[in-house]
Coordinates of N, CA and C in Angstrom, one line a residue:
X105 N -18.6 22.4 4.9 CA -18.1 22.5 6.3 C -17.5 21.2 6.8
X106 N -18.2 19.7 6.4 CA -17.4 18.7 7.0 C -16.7 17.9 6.0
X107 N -16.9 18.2 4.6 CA -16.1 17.4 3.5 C -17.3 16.6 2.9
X108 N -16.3 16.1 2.0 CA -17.5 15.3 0.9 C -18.3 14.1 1.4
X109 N -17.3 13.4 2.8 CA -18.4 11.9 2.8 C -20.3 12.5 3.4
X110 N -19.7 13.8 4.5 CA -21.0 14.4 4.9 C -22.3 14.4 3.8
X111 N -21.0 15.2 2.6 CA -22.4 15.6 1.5 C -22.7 14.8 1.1
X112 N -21.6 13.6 0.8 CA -22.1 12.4 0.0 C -23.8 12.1 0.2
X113 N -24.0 11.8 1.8 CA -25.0 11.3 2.3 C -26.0 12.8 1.8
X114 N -26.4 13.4 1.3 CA -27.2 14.5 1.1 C -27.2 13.9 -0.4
X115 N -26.6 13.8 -1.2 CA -26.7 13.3 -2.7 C -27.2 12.1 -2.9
X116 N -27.0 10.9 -2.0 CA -28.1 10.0 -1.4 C -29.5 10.6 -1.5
X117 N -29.7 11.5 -0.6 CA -31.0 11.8 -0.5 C -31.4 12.0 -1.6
X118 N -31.1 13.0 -2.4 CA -31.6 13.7 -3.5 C -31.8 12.5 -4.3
X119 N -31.0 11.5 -4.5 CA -31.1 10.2 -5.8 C -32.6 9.6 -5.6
X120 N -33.0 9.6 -3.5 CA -34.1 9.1 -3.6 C -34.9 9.7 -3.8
X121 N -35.3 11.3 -3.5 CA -35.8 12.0 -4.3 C -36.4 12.0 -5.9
X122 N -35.5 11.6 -6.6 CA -34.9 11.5 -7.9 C -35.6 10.1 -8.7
X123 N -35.3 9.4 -7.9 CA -36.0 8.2 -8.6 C -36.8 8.0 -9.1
X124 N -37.1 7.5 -10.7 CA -38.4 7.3 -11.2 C -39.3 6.3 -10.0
X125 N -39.1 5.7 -9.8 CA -39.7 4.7 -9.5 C -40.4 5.0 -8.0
X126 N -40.1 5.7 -7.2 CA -40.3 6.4 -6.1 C -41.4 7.3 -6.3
X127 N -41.1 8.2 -7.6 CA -41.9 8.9 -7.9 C -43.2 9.0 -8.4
X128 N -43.2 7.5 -9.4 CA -44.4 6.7 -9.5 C -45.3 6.5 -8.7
X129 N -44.8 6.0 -7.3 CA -45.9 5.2 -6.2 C -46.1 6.9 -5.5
X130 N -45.2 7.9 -5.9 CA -45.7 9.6 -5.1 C -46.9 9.6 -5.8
X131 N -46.8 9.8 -7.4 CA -48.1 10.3 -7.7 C -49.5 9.4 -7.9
X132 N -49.4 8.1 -7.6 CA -50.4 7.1 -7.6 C -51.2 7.5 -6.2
X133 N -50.3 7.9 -5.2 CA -50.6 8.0 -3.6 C -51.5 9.6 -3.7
X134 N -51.0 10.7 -4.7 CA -51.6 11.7 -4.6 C -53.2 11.9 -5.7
X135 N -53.2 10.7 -6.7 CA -54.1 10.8 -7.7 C -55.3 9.8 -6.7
X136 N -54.7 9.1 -5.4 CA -55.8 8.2 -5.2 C -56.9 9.1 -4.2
X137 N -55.7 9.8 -3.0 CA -56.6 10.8 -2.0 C -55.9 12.4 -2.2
X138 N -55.5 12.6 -3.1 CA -55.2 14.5 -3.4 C -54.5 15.1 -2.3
X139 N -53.5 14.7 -1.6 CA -53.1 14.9 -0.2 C -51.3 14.5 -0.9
X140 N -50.5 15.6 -0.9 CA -49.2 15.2 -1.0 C -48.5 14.8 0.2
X141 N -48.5 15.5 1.1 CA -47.9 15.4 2.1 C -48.6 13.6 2.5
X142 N -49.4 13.3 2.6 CA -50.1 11.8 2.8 C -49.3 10.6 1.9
X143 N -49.5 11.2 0.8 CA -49.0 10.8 -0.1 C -47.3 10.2 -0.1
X144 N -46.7 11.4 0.2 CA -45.5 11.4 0.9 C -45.2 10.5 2.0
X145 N -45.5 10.6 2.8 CA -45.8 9.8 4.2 C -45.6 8.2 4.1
X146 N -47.1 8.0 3.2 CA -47.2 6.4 3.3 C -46.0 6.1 2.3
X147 N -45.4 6.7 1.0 CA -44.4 6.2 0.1 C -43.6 5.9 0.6
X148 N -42.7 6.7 1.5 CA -41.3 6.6 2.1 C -41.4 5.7 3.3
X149 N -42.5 5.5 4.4 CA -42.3 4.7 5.3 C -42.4 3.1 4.5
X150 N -43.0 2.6 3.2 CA -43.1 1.7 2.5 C -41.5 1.3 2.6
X151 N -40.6 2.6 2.1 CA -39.0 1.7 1.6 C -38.5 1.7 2.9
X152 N -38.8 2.8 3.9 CA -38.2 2.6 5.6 C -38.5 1.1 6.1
X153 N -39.9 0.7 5.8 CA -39.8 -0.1 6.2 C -39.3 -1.6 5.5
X154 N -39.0 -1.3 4.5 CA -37.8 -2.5 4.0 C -36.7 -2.5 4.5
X155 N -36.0 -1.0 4.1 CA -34.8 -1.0 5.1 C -34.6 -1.9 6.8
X156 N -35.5 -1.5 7.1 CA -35.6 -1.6 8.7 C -35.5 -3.3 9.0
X157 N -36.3 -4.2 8.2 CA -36.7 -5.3 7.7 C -35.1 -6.2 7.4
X158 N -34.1 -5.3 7.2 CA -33.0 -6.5 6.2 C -32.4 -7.1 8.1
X159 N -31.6 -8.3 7.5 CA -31.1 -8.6 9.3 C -29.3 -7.8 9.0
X160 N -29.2 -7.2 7.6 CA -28.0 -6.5 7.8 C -27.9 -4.8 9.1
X161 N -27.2 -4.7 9.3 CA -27.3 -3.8 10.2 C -26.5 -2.4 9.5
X162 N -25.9 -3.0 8.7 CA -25.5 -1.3 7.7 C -26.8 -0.8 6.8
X163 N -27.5 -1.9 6.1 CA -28.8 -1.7 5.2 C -29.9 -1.0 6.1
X164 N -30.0 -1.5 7.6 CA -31.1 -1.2 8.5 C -30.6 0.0 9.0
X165 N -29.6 1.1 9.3 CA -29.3 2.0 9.3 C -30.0 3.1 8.3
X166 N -29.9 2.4 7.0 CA -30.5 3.4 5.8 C -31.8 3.8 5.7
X167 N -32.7 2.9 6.7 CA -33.6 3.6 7.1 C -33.7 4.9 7.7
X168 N -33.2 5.0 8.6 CA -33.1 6.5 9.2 C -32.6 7.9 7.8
X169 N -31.9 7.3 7.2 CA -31.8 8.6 5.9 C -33.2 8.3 5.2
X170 N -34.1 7.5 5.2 CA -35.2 7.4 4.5 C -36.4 8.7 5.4
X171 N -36.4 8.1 6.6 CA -37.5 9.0 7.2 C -36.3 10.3 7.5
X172 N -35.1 10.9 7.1 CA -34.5 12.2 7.7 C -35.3 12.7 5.7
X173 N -35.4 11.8 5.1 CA -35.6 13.0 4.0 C -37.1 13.3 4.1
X174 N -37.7 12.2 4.5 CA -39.2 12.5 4.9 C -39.4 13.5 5.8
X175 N -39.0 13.8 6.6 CA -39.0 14.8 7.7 C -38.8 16.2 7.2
X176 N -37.6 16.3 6.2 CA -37.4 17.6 5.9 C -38.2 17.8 4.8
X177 N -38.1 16.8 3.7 CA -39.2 17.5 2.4 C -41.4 17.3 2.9
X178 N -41.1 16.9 4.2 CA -42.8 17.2 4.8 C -42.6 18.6 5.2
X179 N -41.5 19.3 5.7 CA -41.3 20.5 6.2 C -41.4 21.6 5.3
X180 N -40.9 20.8 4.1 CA -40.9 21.9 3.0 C -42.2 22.2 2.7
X181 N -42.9 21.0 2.8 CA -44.6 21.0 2.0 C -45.4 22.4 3.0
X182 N -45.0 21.9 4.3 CA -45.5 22.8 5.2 C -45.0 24.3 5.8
X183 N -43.9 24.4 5.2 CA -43.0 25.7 5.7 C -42.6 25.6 6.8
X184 N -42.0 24.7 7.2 CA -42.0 24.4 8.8 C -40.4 24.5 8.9
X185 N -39.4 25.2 9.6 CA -38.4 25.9 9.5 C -37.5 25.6 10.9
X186 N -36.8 24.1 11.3 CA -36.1 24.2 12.2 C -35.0 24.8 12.7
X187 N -34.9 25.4 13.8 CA -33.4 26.1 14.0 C -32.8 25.3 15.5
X188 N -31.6 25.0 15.4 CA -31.1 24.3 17.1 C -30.9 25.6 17.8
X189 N -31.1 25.5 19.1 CA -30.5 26.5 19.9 C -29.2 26.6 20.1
X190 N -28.5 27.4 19.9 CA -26.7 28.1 20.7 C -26.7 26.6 21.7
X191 N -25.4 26.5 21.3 CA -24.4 25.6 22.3 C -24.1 26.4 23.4
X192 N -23.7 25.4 25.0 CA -22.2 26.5 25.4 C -21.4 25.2 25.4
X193 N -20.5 25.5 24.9 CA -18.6 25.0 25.1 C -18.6 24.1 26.0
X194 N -18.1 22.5 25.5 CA -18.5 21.8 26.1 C -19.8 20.9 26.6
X195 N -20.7 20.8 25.9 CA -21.8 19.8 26.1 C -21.9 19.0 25.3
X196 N -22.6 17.8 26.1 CA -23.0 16.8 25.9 C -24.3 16.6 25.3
X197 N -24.6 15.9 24.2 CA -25.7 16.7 23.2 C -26.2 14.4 23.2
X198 N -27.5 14.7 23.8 CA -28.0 13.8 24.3 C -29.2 14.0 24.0
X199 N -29.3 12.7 22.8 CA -31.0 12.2 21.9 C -31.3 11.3 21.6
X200 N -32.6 11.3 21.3 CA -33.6 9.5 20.5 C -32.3 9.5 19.4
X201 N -32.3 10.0 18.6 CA -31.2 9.9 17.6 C -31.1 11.0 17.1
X202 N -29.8 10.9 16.1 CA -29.4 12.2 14.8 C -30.0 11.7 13.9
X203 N -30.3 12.5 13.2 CA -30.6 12.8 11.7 C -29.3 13.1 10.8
X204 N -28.9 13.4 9.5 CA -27.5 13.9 8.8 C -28.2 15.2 9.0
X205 N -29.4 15.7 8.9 CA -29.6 17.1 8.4 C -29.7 17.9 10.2
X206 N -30.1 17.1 10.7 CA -29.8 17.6 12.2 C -28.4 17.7 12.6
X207 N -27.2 16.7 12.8 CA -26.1 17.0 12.5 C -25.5 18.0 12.1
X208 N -25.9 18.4 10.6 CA -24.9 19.8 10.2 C -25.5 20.8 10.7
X209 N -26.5 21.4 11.3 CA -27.0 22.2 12.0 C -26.4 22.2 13.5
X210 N -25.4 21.5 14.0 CA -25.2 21.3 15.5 C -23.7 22.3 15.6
X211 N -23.4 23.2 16.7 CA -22.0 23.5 15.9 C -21.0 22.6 17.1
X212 N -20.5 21.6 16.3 CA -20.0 20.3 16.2 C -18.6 20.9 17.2
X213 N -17.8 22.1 17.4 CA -17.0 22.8 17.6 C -17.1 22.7 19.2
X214 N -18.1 23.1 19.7 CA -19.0 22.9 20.6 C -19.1 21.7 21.7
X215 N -18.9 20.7 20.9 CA -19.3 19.4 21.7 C -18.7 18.6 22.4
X216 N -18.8 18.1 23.3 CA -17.7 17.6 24.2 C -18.1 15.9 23.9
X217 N -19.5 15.7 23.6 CA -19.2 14.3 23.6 C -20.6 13.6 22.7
X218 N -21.2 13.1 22.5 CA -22.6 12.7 21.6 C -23.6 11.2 22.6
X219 N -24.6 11.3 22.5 CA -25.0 10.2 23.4 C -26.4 9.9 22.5
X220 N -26.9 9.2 22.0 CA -28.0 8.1 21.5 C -28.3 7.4 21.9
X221 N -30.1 6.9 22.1 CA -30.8 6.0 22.2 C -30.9 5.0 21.0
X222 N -31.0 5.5 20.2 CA -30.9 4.5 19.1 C -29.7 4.6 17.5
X223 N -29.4 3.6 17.0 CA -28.2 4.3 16.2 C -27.4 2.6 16.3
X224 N -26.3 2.3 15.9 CA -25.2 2.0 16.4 C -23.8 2.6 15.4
X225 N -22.9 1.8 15.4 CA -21.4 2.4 15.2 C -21.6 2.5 13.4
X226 N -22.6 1.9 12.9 CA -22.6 2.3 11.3 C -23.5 3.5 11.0
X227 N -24.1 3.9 11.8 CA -24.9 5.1 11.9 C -24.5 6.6 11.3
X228 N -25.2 7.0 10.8 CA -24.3 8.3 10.0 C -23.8 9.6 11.5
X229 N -24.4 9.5 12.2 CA -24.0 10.2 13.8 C -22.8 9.5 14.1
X230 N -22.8 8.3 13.8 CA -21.2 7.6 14.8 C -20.4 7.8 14.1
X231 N -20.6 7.7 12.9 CA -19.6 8.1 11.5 C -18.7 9.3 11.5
X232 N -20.1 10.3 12.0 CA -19.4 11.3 11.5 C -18.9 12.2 12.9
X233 N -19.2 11.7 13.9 CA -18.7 12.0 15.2 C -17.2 11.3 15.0
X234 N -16.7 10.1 15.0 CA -15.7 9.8 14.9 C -14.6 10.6 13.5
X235 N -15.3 11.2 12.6 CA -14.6 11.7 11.8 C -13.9 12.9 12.4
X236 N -14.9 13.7 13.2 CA -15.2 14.7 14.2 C -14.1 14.3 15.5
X237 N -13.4 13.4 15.7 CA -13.0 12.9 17.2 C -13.8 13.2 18.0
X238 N -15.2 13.3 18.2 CA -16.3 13.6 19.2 C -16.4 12.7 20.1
X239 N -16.3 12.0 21.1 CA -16.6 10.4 22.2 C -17.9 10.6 21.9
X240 N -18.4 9.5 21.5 CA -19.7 9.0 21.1 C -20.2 7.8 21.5
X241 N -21.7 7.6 22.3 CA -22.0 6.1 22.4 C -23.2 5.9 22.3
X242 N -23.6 4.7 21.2 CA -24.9 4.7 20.9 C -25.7 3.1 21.4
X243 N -27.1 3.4 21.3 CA -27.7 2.5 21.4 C -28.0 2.3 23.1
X244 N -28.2 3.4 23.7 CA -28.3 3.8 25.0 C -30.1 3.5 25.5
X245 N -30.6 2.6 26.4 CA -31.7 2.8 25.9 C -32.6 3.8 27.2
X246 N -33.4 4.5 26.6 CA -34.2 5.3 27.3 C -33.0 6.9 28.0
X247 N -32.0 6.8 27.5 CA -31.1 7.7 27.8 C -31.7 9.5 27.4
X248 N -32.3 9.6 27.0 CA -33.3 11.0 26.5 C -33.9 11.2 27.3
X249 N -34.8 10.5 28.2 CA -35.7 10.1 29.4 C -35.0 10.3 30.7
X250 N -33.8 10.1 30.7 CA -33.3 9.4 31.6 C -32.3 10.6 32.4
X251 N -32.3 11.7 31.8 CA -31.0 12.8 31.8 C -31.8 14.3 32.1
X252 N -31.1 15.1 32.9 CA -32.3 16.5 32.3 C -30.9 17.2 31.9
X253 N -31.3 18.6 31.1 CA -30.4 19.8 31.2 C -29.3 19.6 31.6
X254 N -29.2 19.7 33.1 CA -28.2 20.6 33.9 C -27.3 19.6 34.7
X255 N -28.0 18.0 34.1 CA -26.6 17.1 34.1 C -25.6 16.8 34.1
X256 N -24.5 16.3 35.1 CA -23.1 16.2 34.3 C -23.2 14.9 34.2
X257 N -22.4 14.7 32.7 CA -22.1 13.2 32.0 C -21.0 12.9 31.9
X258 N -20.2 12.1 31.8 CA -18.9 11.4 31.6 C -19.2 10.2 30.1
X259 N -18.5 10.4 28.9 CA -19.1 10.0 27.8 C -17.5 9.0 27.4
X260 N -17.3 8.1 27.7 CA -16.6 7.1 27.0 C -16.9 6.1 26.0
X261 N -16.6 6.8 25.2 CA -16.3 6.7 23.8 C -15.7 5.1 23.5
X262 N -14.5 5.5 24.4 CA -13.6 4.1 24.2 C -14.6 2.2 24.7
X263 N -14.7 2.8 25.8 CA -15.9 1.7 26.4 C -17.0 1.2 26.0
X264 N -18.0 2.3 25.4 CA -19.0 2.7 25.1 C -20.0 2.7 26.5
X265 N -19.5 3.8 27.2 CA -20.2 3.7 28.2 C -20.4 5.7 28.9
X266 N -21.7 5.3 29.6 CA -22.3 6.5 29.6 C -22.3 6.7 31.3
X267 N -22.0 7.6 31.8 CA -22.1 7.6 33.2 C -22.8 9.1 33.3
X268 N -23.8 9.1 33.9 CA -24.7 10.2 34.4 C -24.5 10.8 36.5
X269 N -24.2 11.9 36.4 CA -24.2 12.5 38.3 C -22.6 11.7 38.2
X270 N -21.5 11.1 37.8 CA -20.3 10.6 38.2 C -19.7 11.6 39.7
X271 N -19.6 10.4 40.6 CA -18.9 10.9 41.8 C -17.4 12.0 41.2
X272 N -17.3 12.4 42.6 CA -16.1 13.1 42.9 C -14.7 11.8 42.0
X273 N -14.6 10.4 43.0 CA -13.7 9.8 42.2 C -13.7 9.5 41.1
X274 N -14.9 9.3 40.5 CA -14.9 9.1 38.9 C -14.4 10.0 37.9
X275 N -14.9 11.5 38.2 CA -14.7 12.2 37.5 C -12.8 12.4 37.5
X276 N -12.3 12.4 38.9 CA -11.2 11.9 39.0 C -9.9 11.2 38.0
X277 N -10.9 9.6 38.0 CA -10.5 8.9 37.7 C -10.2 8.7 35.9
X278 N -11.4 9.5 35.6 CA -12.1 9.8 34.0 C -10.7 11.0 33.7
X279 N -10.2 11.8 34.4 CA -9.7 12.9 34.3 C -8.3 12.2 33.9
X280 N -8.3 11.1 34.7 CA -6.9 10.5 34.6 C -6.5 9.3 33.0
X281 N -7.5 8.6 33.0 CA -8.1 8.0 31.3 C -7.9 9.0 30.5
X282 N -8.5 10.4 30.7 CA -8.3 11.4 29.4 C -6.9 11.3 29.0
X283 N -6.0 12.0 29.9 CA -4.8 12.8 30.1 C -4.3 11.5 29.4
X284 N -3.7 10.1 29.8 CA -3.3 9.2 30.0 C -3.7 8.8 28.1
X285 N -5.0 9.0 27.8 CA -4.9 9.0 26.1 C -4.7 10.0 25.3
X286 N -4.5 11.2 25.8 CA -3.8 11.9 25.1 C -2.1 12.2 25.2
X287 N -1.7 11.7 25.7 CA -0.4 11.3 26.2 C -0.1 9.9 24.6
X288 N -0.9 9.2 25.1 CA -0.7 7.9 23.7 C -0.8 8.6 22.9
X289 N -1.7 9.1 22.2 CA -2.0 10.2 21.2 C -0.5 10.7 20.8
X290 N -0.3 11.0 21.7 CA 1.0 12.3 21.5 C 2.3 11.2 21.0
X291 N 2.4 10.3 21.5 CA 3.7 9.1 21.5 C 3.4 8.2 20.0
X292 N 2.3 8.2 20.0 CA 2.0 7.6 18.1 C 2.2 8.7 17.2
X293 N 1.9 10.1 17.7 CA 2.4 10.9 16.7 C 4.1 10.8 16.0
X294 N 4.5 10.7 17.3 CA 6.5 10.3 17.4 C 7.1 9.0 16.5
X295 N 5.9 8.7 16.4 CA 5.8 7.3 15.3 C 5.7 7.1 14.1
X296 N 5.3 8.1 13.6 CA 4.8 9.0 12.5 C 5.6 8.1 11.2
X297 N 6.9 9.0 11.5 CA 8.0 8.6 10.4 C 8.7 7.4 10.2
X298 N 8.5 6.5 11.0 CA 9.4 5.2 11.6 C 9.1 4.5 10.3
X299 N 9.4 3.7 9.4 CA 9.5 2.4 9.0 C 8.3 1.4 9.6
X300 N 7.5 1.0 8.4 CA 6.9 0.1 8.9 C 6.6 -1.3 9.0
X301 N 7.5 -1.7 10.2 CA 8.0 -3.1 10.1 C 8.0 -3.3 11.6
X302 N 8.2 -5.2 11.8 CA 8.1 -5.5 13.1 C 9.5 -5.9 13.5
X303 N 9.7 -5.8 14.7 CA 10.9 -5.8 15.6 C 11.8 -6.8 14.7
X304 N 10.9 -7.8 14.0 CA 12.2 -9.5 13.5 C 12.5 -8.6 11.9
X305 N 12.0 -7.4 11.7 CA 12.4 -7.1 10.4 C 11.4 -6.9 9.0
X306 N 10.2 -7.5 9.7 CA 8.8 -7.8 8.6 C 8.5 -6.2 7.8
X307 N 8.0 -6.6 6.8 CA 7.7 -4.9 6.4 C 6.3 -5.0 6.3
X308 N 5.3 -3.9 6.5 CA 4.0 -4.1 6.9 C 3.6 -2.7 5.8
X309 N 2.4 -3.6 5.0 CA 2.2 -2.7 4.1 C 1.0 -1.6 4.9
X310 N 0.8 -0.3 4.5 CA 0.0 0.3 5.5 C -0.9 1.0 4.4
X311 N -2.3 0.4 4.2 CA -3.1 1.3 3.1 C -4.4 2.1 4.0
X312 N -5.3 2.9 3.3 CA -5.9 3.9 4.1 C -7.8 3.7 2.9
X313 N -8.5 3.6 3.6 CA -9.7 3.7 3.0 C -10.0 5.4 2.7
X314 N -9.6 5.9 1.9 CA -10.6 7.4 1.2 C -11.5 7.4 0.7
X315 N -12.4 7.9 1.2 CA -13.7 8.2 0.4 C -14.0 9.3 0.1
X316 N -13.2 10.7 0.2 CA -13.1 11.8 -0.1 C -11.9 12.6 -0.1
X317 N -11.9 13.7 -0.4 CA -10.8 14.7 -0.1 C -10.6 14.8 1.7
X318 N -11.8 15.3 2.4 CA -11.4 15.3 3.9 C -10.3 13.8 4.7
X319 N -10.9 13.1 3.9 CA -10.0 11.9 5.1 C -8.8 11.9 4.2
X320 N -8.2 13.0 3.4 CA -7.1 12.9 2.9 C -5.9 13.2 4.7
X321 N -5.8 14.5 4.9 CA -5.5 14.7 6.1 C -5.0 14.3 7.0
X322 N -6.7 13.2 7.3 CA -6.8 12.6 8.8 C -5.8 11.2 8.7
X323 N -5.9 10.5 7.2 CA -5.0 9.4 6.6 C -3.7 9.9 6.6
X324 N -2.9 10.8 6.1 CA -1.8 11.3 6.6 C -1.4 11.6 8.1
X325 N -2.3 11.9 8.8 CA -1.8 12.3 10.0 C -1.4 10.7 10.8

């Protein structure tokens, strides 16, 4: 449904799954107190908390796929079966954080904008929201807390900024930012075919990072 970089991150999981070496300190943890799920628990918060530990901020991200696989394979041990509730059209989908496996369960079709407490722009939610064109802003703090239901939000993406209850002129003003970038939007498209060079004649080489078949597309467009 979202292309290969989404699944990528799922074949990730599985490798850690997979690992001898992971699997080693599983069954030492199950041979010492006979409890898998325990067992489980303490193994994987061990490498989370390495992850969490580096002062890189792309490596400290990989924590969060550490405990999203813990979450779901404790689920499995227990039969514990999450479902999200129906969207309606247009909301603003406002949390502590995503998970990838929470993600693909969202219908992403749906969403008008994404908002996080915790995460930033290397996060697999910002990732894949921007792959999504979703307006997304993370690292909001106490924002889960802070919001009910039947809120209206205003979610700039571009700014990274979150406005909650926005007046009459804001929402205005927000209306006028939208239009006003999709109007740009529309004038880069007209751009498309042009030669890529600057006004004195320079030629400008133009390359594209792929990591899959999906960003084939989005790199053409």
């Amino acid at each position: 449904r979202f292309g290969e970089e989404l699944a990528d991150v799922f074949t990730t999981h599985i490798m850690i799954l997979e690992d001898e070496g992971f699997r080693r300190k599983l069954r030492r943890g199950i041979d010492l107190h006979g409890n898998g799920a325990r067992a489980l628990v303490e193994t994987m918060q061990g490498y989370a908390a390495i992850f969490a530990a580096t002062p890189d901020a792309t490596v400290r991200e990989r924590a969060a796929d550490v405990e999203d696989v813990l979450q779901r394979t404790v689920g499995e041990l227990l039969g514990v079966r999450l479902h999200n509730p129906p969207l309606q059209s247009g909301v603003i989908v406002v949390a502590s954080s995503i998970a990838p496996s929470e993600f693909v369960r969202l219908e992403t079709e749906k969403i008008a904008g994404l908002v996080t407490e915790h995460g930033g722009p290397t996060s697999h939610a910002a990732i894949f929201a921007r792959s999504l064109e979703i307006p997304a802003v993370s690292g909001v703090s106490r924002i889960a807390a802070r919001v009910r239901p039947e809120d209206e939000l205003i979610v700039d993406g571009l700014e990274g900024a979150v406005i909650v209850g926005p007046t009459r002129a804001q929402r205005a003003e927000y209306g006028v930012i939208r239009e006003r970038y999709r109007k740009t939007r529309g004038r880069l498209d007209e751009l498309r075919g042009l030669p890529s060079e600057t006004r004195d004649g320079r030629k400008i080489r133009l390359s594209a990072n792929v990591g899959g078949l999906s960003d084939v597309e989005l790199v053409r467009r």
